[in-house]
PDB file of C-alpha atoms in Angstrom:
ATOM      1  CA  MET X   1      59.336  13.779-114.728  1.00  0.00           C
ATOM      2  CA  LYS X   2      61.640  14.061-117.904  1.00  0.00           C
ATOM      3  CA  LEU X   3      60.364  14.222-121.657  1.00  0.00           C
ATOM      4  CA  HIS X   4      62.351  12.891-124.245  1.00  0.00           C
ATOM      5  CA  THR X   5      61.662  13.549-127.975  1.00  0.00           C
ATOM      6  CA  PHE X   6      62.783  11.643-131.095  1.00  0.00           C
ATOM      7  CA  SER X   7      62.751  12.872-134.753  1.00  0.00           C
ATOM      8  CA  ASP X   8      63.460  11.311-138.317  1.00  0.00           C
ATOM      9  CA  ALA X   9      62.974  11.766-141.688  1.00  0.00           C
ATOM     10  CA  SER X  10      63.312  10.042-145.288  1.00  0.00           C
ATOM     11  CA  THR X  11      62.135  10.698-148.550  1.00  0.00           C
ATOM     12  CA  LYS X  12      59.126   9.248-147.868  1.00  0.00           C
ATOM     13  CA  GLY X  13      57.769  11.609-144.744  1.00  0.00           C
ATOM     14  CA  TYR X  14      59.080  12.770-141.396  1.00  0.00           C
ATOM     15  CA  GLY X  15      57.742  12.575-137.687  1.00  0.00           C
ATOM     16  CA  GLN X  16      58.592  12.892-134.129  1.00  0.00           C
ATOM     17  CA  CYS X  17      57.474  10.871-130.797  1.00  0.00           C
ATOM     18  CA  ILE X  18      57.635  12.095-127.294  1.00  0.00           C
ATOM     19  CA  TYR X  19      58.089   9.983-124.047  1.00  0.00           C
ATOM     20  CA  LEU X  20      57.415  10.752-120.600  1.00  0.00           C
ATOM     21  CA  ARG X  21      59.908   9.116-118.254  1.00  0.00           C
ATOM     22  CA  SER X  22      59.266   8.799-114.393  1.00  0.00           C
ATOM     23  CA  VAL X  23      61.549   7.186-111.832  1.00  0.00           C
ATOM     24  CA  ASN X  24      59.323   6.310-108.256  1.00  0.00           C
ATOM     25  CA  ALA X  25      60.584   6.262-104.743  1.00  0.00           C
ATOM     26  CA  ALA X  26      61.650   2.690-105.181  1.00  0.00           C
ATOM     27  CA  ASN X  27      63.560   3.613-108.213  1.00  0.00           C
ATOM     28  CA  LYS X  28      61.561   1.828-110.787  1.00  0.00           C
ATOM     29  CA  VAL X  29      61.656   3.365-114.032  1.00  0.00           C
ATOM     30  CA  HIS X  30      58.560   3.885-116.250  1.00  0.00           C
ATOM     31  CA  VAL X  31      58.436   5.300-119.879  1.00  0.00           C
ATOM     32  CA  THR X  32      55.400   5.645-121.565  1.00  0.00           C
ATOM     33  CA  LEU X  33      54.675   6.983-125.454  1.00  0.00           C
ATOM     34  CA  ILE X  34      52.614  10.485-124.923  1.00  0.00           C
ATOM     35  CA  SER X  35      52.444  12.077-128.273  1.00  0.00           C
ATOM     36  CA  SER X  36      53.471  11.524-131.722  1.00  0.00           C
ATOM     37  CA  LYS X  37      53.258  13.178-135.323  1.00  0.00           C
ATOM     38  CA  ALA X  38      54.086  11.818-138.769  1.00  0.00           C
ATOM     39  CA  ARG X  39      53.778  13.843-142.219  1.00  0.00           C
ATOM     40  CA  VAL X  40      54.593  13.037-145.716  1.00  0.00           C
ATOM     41  CA  THR X  41      57.567  14.424-147.739  1.00  0.00           C
ATOM     42  CA  PRO X  42      56.369  17.720-149.692  1.00  0.00           C
ATOM     43  CA  VAL X  43      55.850  17.103-153.556  1.00  0.00           C
ATOM     44  CA  LYS X  44      58.335  19.472-154.296  1.00  0.00           C
ATOM     45  CA  SER X  45      62.259  18.175-153.851  1.00  0.00           C
ATOM     46  CA  ILE X  46      63.717  18.789-150.736  1.00  0.00           C
ATOM     47  CA  THR X  47      67.209  17.121-149.496  1.00  0.00           C
ATOM     48  CA  ILE X  48      67.214  14.856-146.556  1.00  0.00           C
ATOM     49  CA  PRO X  49      69.291  17.113-144.204  1.00  0.00           C
ATOM     50  CA  ARG X  50      66.778  19.659-145.078  1.00  0.00           C
ATOM     51  CA  LEU X  51      64.026  17.020-144.035  1.00  0.00           C
ATOM     52  CA  GLU X  52      65.956  16.047-140.992  1.00  0.00           C
ATOM     53  CA  LEU X  53      66.070  19.575-139.603  1.00  0.00           C
ATOM     54  CA  GLN X  54      62.334  20.096-140.592  1.00  0.00           C
ATOM     55  CA  ALA X  55      61.584  17.140-138.505  1.00  0.00           C
ATOM     56  CA  ALA X  56      64.017  18.605-135.454  1.00  0.00           C
ATOM     57  CA  HIS X  57      62.228  21.717-135.926  1.00  0.00           C
ATOM     58  CA  GLY X  58      58.871  19.834-135.427  1.00  0.00           C
ATOM     59  CA  ALA X  59      60.103  18.233-132.438  1.00  0.00           C
ATOM     60  CA  VAL X  60      60.354  21.019-130.466  1.00  0.00           C
ATOM     61  CA  THR X  61      57.075  22.400-131.723  1.00  0.00           C
ATOM     62  CA  LEU X  62      55.431  19.256-130.654  1.00  0.00           C
ATOM     63  CA  THR X  63      57.200  19.218-127.388  1.00  0.00           C
ATOM     64  CA  GLN X  64      56.208  22.826-126.424  1.00  0.00           C
ATOM     65  CA  LYS X  65      52.881  21.780-127.389  1.00  0.00           C
ATOM     66  CA  VAL X  66      52.864  18.825-125.113  1.00  0.00           C
ATOM     67  CA  ILE X  67      54.262  20.615-122.161  1.00  0.00           C
ATOM     68  CA  ASN X  68      51.653  23.495-122.289  1.00  0.00           C
ATOM     69  CA  GLU X  69      48.753  21.408-122.547  1.00  0.00           C
ATOM     70  CA  LEU X  70      49.916  19.046-119.905  1.00  0.00           C
ATOM     71  CA  HIS X  71      51.133  21.672-117.591  1.00  0.00           C
ATOM     72  CA  LEU X  72      54.701  19.841-117.800  1.00  0.00           C
ATOM     73  CA  LEU X  73      56.489  23.211-117.067  1.00  0.00           C
ATOM     74  CA  ASN X  74      59.055  21.933-115.017  1.00  0.00           C
ATOM     75  CA  ALA X  75      59.724  19.100-116.798  1.00  0.00           C
ATOM     76  CA  GLN X  76      63.368  18.466-118.221  1.00  0.00           C
ATOM     77  CA  THR X  77      63.483  18.064-121.971  1.00  0.00           C
ATOM     78  CA  TYR X  78      65.687  16.008-124.270  1.00  0.00           C
ATOM     79  CA  TYR X  79      65.626  15.961-128.231  1.00  0.00           C
ATOM     80  CA  TYR X  80      66.999  12.752-130.163  1.00  0.00           C
ATOM     81  CA  THR X  81      68.055  12.655-133.959  1.00  0.00           C
ATOM     82  CA  ASP X  82      70.226   9.971-135.914  1.00  0.00           C
ATOM     83  CA  SER X  83      71.181  12.930-138.337  1.00  0.00           C
ATOM     84  CA  GLU X  84      74.770  14.495-137.478  1.00  0.00           C
ATOM     85  CA  VAL X  85      74.468  16.966-140.220  1.00  0.00           C
ATOM     86  CA  VAL X  86      71.475  18.515-138.039  1.00  0.00           C
ATOM     87  CA  LEU X  87      73.303  18.300-135.031  1.00  0.00           C
ATOM     88  CA  GLY X  88      76.046  20.281-136.530  1.00  0.00           C
ATOM     89  CA  TYR X  89      73.641  23.038-137.294  1.00  0.00           C
ATOM     90  CA  ILE X  90      72.193  23.072-134.145  1.00  0.00           C
ATOM     91  CA  THR X  91      75.640  23.140-132.334  1.00  0.00           C
ATOM     92  CA  ASN X  92      77.235  25.771-134.680  1.00  0.00           C
ATOM     93  CA  THR X  93      78.220  29.130-133.659  1.00  0.00           C
ATOM     94  CA  GLU X  94      80.333  30.022-136.680  1.00  0.00           C
ATOM     95  CA  ALA X  95      78.865  29.348-139.789  1.00  0.00           C
ATOM     96  CA  ARG X  96      76.066  31.258-141.739  1.00  0.00           C
ATOM     97  CA  PHE X  97      73.331  29.465-143.176  1.00  0.00           C
ATOM     98  CA  HIS X  98      70.967  30.008-146.103  1.00  0.00           C
ATOM     99  CA  THR X  99      67.472  30.953-145.425  1.00  0.00           C
ATOM    100  CA  PHE X 100      65.666  27.880-145.289  1.00  0.00           C
ATOM    101  CA  VAL X 101      68.344  26.186-142.442  1.00  0.00           C
ATOM    102  CA  ALA X 102      69.004  29.497-140.879  1.00  0.00           C
ATOM    103  CA  ASN X 103      65.006  30.242-140.168  1.00  0.00           C
ATOM    104  CA  ARG X 104      64.502  26.359-138.812  1.00  0.00           C
ATOM    105  CA  VAL X 105      67.953  26.263-136.655  1.00  0.00           C
ATOM    106  CA  GLU X 106      66.738  29.921-134.884  1.00  0.00           C
ATOM    107  CA  ARG X 107      63.418  28.412-134.070  1.00  0.00           C
ATOM    108  CA  ILE X 108      65.100  25.429-132.579  1.00  0.00           C
ATOM    109  CA  CYS X 109      67.404  27.117-130.578  1.00  0.00           C
ATOM    110  CA  ASP X 110      64.659  29.571-129.352  1.00  0.00           C
ATOM    111  CA  HIS X 111      63.140  26.758-127.323  1.00  0.00           C
ATOM    112  CA  SER X 112      66.061  24.429-126.858  1.00  0.00           C
ATOM    113  CA  LYS X 113      69.907  24.520-126.041  1.00  0.00           C
ATOM    114  CA  SER X 114      72.204  22.663-127.924  1.00  0.00           C
ATOM    115  CA  GLU X 115      73.223  20.847-124.843  1.00  0.00           C
ATOM    116  CA  GLN X 116      69.627  19.101-124.845  1.00  0.00           C
ATOM    117  CA  TRP X 117      70.154  17.438-128.277  1.00  0.00           C
ATOM    118  CA  PHE X 118      71.800  14.070-128.461  1.00  0.00           C
ATOM    119  CA  HIS X 119      72.621  11.762-131.437  1.00  0.00           C
ATOM    120  CA  VAL X 120      71.065   8.263-131.584  1.00  0.00           C
ATOM    121  CA  PRO X 121      71.544   5.616-133.855  1.00  0.00           C
ATOM    122  CA  THR X 122      68.803   4.959-136.554  1.00  0.00           C
ATOM    123  CA  ASP X 123      68.274   1.423-135.558  1.00  0.00           C
ATOM    124  CA  ILE X 124      67.001   2.490-132.175  1.00  0.00           C
ATOM    125  CA  ASN X 125      65.409   5.440-132.920  1.00  0.00           C
ATOM    126  CA  PRO X 126      61.424   5.116-132.461  1.00  0.00           C
ATOM    127  CA  ALA X 127      60.442   7.926-134.787  1.00  0.00           C
ATOM    128  CA  ASP X 128      61.953   5.675-137.637  1.00  0.00           C
ATOM    129  CA  HIS X 129      58.668   3.832-137.243  1.00  0.00           C
ATOM    130  CA  ALA X 130      56.351   6.746-138.004  1.00  0.00           C
ATOM    131  CA  LEU X 131      58.203   7.137-141.368  1.00  0.00           C
ATOM    132  CA  ARG X 132      58.009   3.605-142.319  1.00  0.00           C
ATOM    133  CA  GLY X 133      55.107   1.836-140.699  1.00  0.00           C
ATOM    134  CA  LEU X 134      54.930  -1.708-139.189  1.00  0.00           C
ATOM    135  CA  ASN X 135      52.322  -3.954-139.353  1.00  0.00           C
ATOM    136  CA  PRO X 136      50.391  -4.769-136.265  1.00  0.00           C
ATOM    137  CA  CYS X 137      52.518  -8.003-135.247  1.00  0.00           C
ATOM    138  CA  ARG X 138      56.133  -5.860-136.052  1.00  0.00           C
ATOM    139  CA  LEU X 139      54.530  -2.940-134.363  1.00  0.00           C
ATOM    140  CA  GLN X 140      53.500  -4.730-131.166  1.00  0.00           C
ATOM    141  CA  SER X 141      57.474  -5.682-130.838  1.00  0.00           C
ATOM    142  CA  SER X 142      59.032  -2.983-131.417  1.00  0.00           C
ATOM    143  CA  ASN X 143      60.250   0.169-129.271  1.00  0.00           C
ATOM    144  CA  TRP X 144      56.701   2.552-130.237  1.00  0.00           C
ATOM    145  CA  PHE X 145      55.459   2.117-127.474  1.00  0.00           C
ATOM    146  CA  THR X 146      58.314   1.935-124.793  1.00  0.00           C
ATOM    147  CA  GLY X 147      61.281   3.797-126.486  1.00  0.00           C
ATOM    148  CA  PRO X 148      64.440   2.893-126.740  1.00  0.00           C
ATOM    149  CA  GLU X 149      66.163   0.685-124.077  1.00  0.00           C
ATOM    150  CA  PHE X 150      68.193   2.784-122.896  1.00  0.00           C
ATOM    151  CA  LEU X 151      65.539   5.398-121.416  1.00  0.00           C
ATOM    152  CA  TRP X 152      64.536   2.481-119.008  1.00  0.00           C
ATOM    153  CA  ASN X 153      68.197   2.554-117.515  1.00  0.00           C
ATOM    154  CA  GLU X 154      68.934   4.377-114.165  1.00  0.00           C
ATOM    155  CA  PRO X 155      70.752   6.448-114.455  1.00  0.00           C
ATOM    156  CA  ILE X 156      70.214   6.774-118.605  1.00  0.00           C
ATOM    157  CA  LYS X 157      73.337   5.717-120.382  1.00  0.00           C
ATOM    158  CA  LEU X 158      73.083   7.576-123.808  1.00  0.00           C
ATOM    159  CA  PRO X 159      74.631   5.900-126.766  1.00  0.00           C
ATOM    160  CA  ARG X 160      78.438   7.164-127.583  1.00  0.00           C
ATOM    161  CA  GLN X 161      77.937  10.736-128.715  1.00  0.00           C
ATOM    162  CA  PRO X 162      80.028  11.929-131.848  1.00  0.00           C
ATOM    163  CA  LYS X 163      81.809  15.337-132.480  1.00  0.00           C
ATOM    164  CA  HIS X 164      79.030  17.322-134.730  1.00  0.00           C
ATOM    165  CA  GLN X 165      81.059  19.170-137.158  1.00  0.00           C
ATOM    166  CA  ILE X 166      79.298  20.838-140.431  1.00  0.00           C
ATOM    167  CA  SER X 167      81.360  19.812-143.424  1.00  0.00           C
ATOM    168  CA  SER X 168      83.073  22.813-145.148  1.00  0.00           C
ATOM    169  CA  THR X 169      81.447  21.385-148.603  1.00  0.00           C
ATOM    170  CA  ASP X 170      78.041  21.805-147.203  1.00  0.00           C
ATOM    171  CA  LYS X 171      75.766  23.607-149.667  1.00  0.00           C
ATOM    172  CA  GLU X 172      73.572  25.001-146.682  1.00  0.00           C
ATOM    173  CA  ILE X 173      76.492  27.516-145.732  1.00  0.00           C
ATOM    174  CA  LYS X 174      76.536  30.707-147.153  1.00  0.00           C
ATOM    175  CA  ALA X 175      79.620  32.038-148.556  1.00  0.00           C
ATOM    176  CA  ILE X 176      80.750  35.078-147.380  1.00  0.00           C
ATOM    177  CA  SER X 177      82.493  37.684-149.858  1.00  0.00           C
ATOM    178  CA  LEU X 178      84.761  40.308-149.216  1.00  0.00           C
ATOM    179  CA  SER X 179      85.172  43.245-151.611  1.00  0.00           C
ATOM    180  CA  THR X 180      88.519  45.395-151.317  1.00  0.00           C
ATOM    181  CA  HIS X 181      89.379  48.696-152.755  1.00  0.00           C
ATOM    182  CA  HIS X 182      92.917  49.656-153.711  1.00  0.00           C
ATOM    183  CA  MET X 183      93.839  53.339-152.682  1.00  0.00           C
ATOM    184  CA  GLN X 184      97.094  54.815-154.385  1.00  0.00           C
ATOM    185  CA  ALA X 185      99.118  57.350-152.501  1.00  0.00           C
ATOM    186  CA  TYR X 186     100.962  60.057-153.844  1.00  0.00           C
ATOM    187  CA  ALA X 187     103.848  61.786-152.717  1.00  0.00           C
ATOM    188  CA  SER X 188     102.517  65.425-153.458  1.00  0.00           C
ATOM    189  CA  ILE X 189      99.769  67.240-154.960  1.00  0.00           C
ATOM    190  CA  ASP X 190     101.724  68.438-157.634  1.00  0.00           C
ATOM    191  CA  GLU X 191     102.276  64.234-158.733  1.00  0.00           C
ATOM    192  CA  ARG X 192      98.732  63.623-158.152  1.00  0.00           C
ATOM    193  CA  ILE X 193      97.320  66.961-160.482  1.00  0.00           C
ATOM    194  CA  THR X 194     100.073  65.567-163.530  1.00  0.00           C
ATOM    195  CA  ARG X 195      97.827  62.528-163.820  1.00  0.00           C
ATOM    196  CA  PHE X 196      94.390  64.104-164.649  1.00  0.00           C
ATOM    197  CA  SER X 197      93.760  66.589-167.661  1.00  0.00           C
ATOM    198  CA  HIS X 198      90.844  68.329-165.950  1.00  0.00           C
ATOM    199  CA  LEU X 199      91.340  69.720-162.559  1.00  0.00           C
ATOM    200  CA  ASP X 200      87.880  68.665-161.196  1.00  0.00           C
ATOM    201  CA  GLN X 201      88.955  65.009-162.043  1.00  0.00           C
ATOM    202  CA  ALA X 202      91.747  65.401-159.340  1.00  0.00           C
ATOM    203  CA  VAL X 203      89.409  66.180-156.851  1.00  0.00           C
TER     204      VAL X 203
END
């Protein structure tokens, strides 16, 4: 059995949904929604990349809870987001981030590996429904209960994956400042002494 967790965020809210995927002896695939969660965005203004990262962090937290409660310790786990920025944060090995991003990336990496994270287009990301809501008719015809179509393929054919790179102008990257100190060399002790009016200044 495998767990596939999707996350998404917008200015209205952020959420996650988890699907349990199994394949029987006849090679028949079954996918079902087993857990989901949604929250409204904080009153305090927060950027979309940060909300997307918060949603990804929630995806890992919710998945770990499901694994523990359902005793699925041997289940393989996969995570999906439509944010290439978040994937850039998670797969980053060089840049250093400000506290908000750094803390959440660290927690995500504590419970998952970068190889477990994938990009999924927004239009097939079922977590998007948790943010915008659906009336009963649209809910029934959506992929909320079944997950995206690619989960039903055997083997799974993932959407084409872009390269996850962080923009050099990303405001979450912490600037590294270096200070230099110039040391002047003197040819002899006599030359050094002549530059000071008091002997204790030359020492």
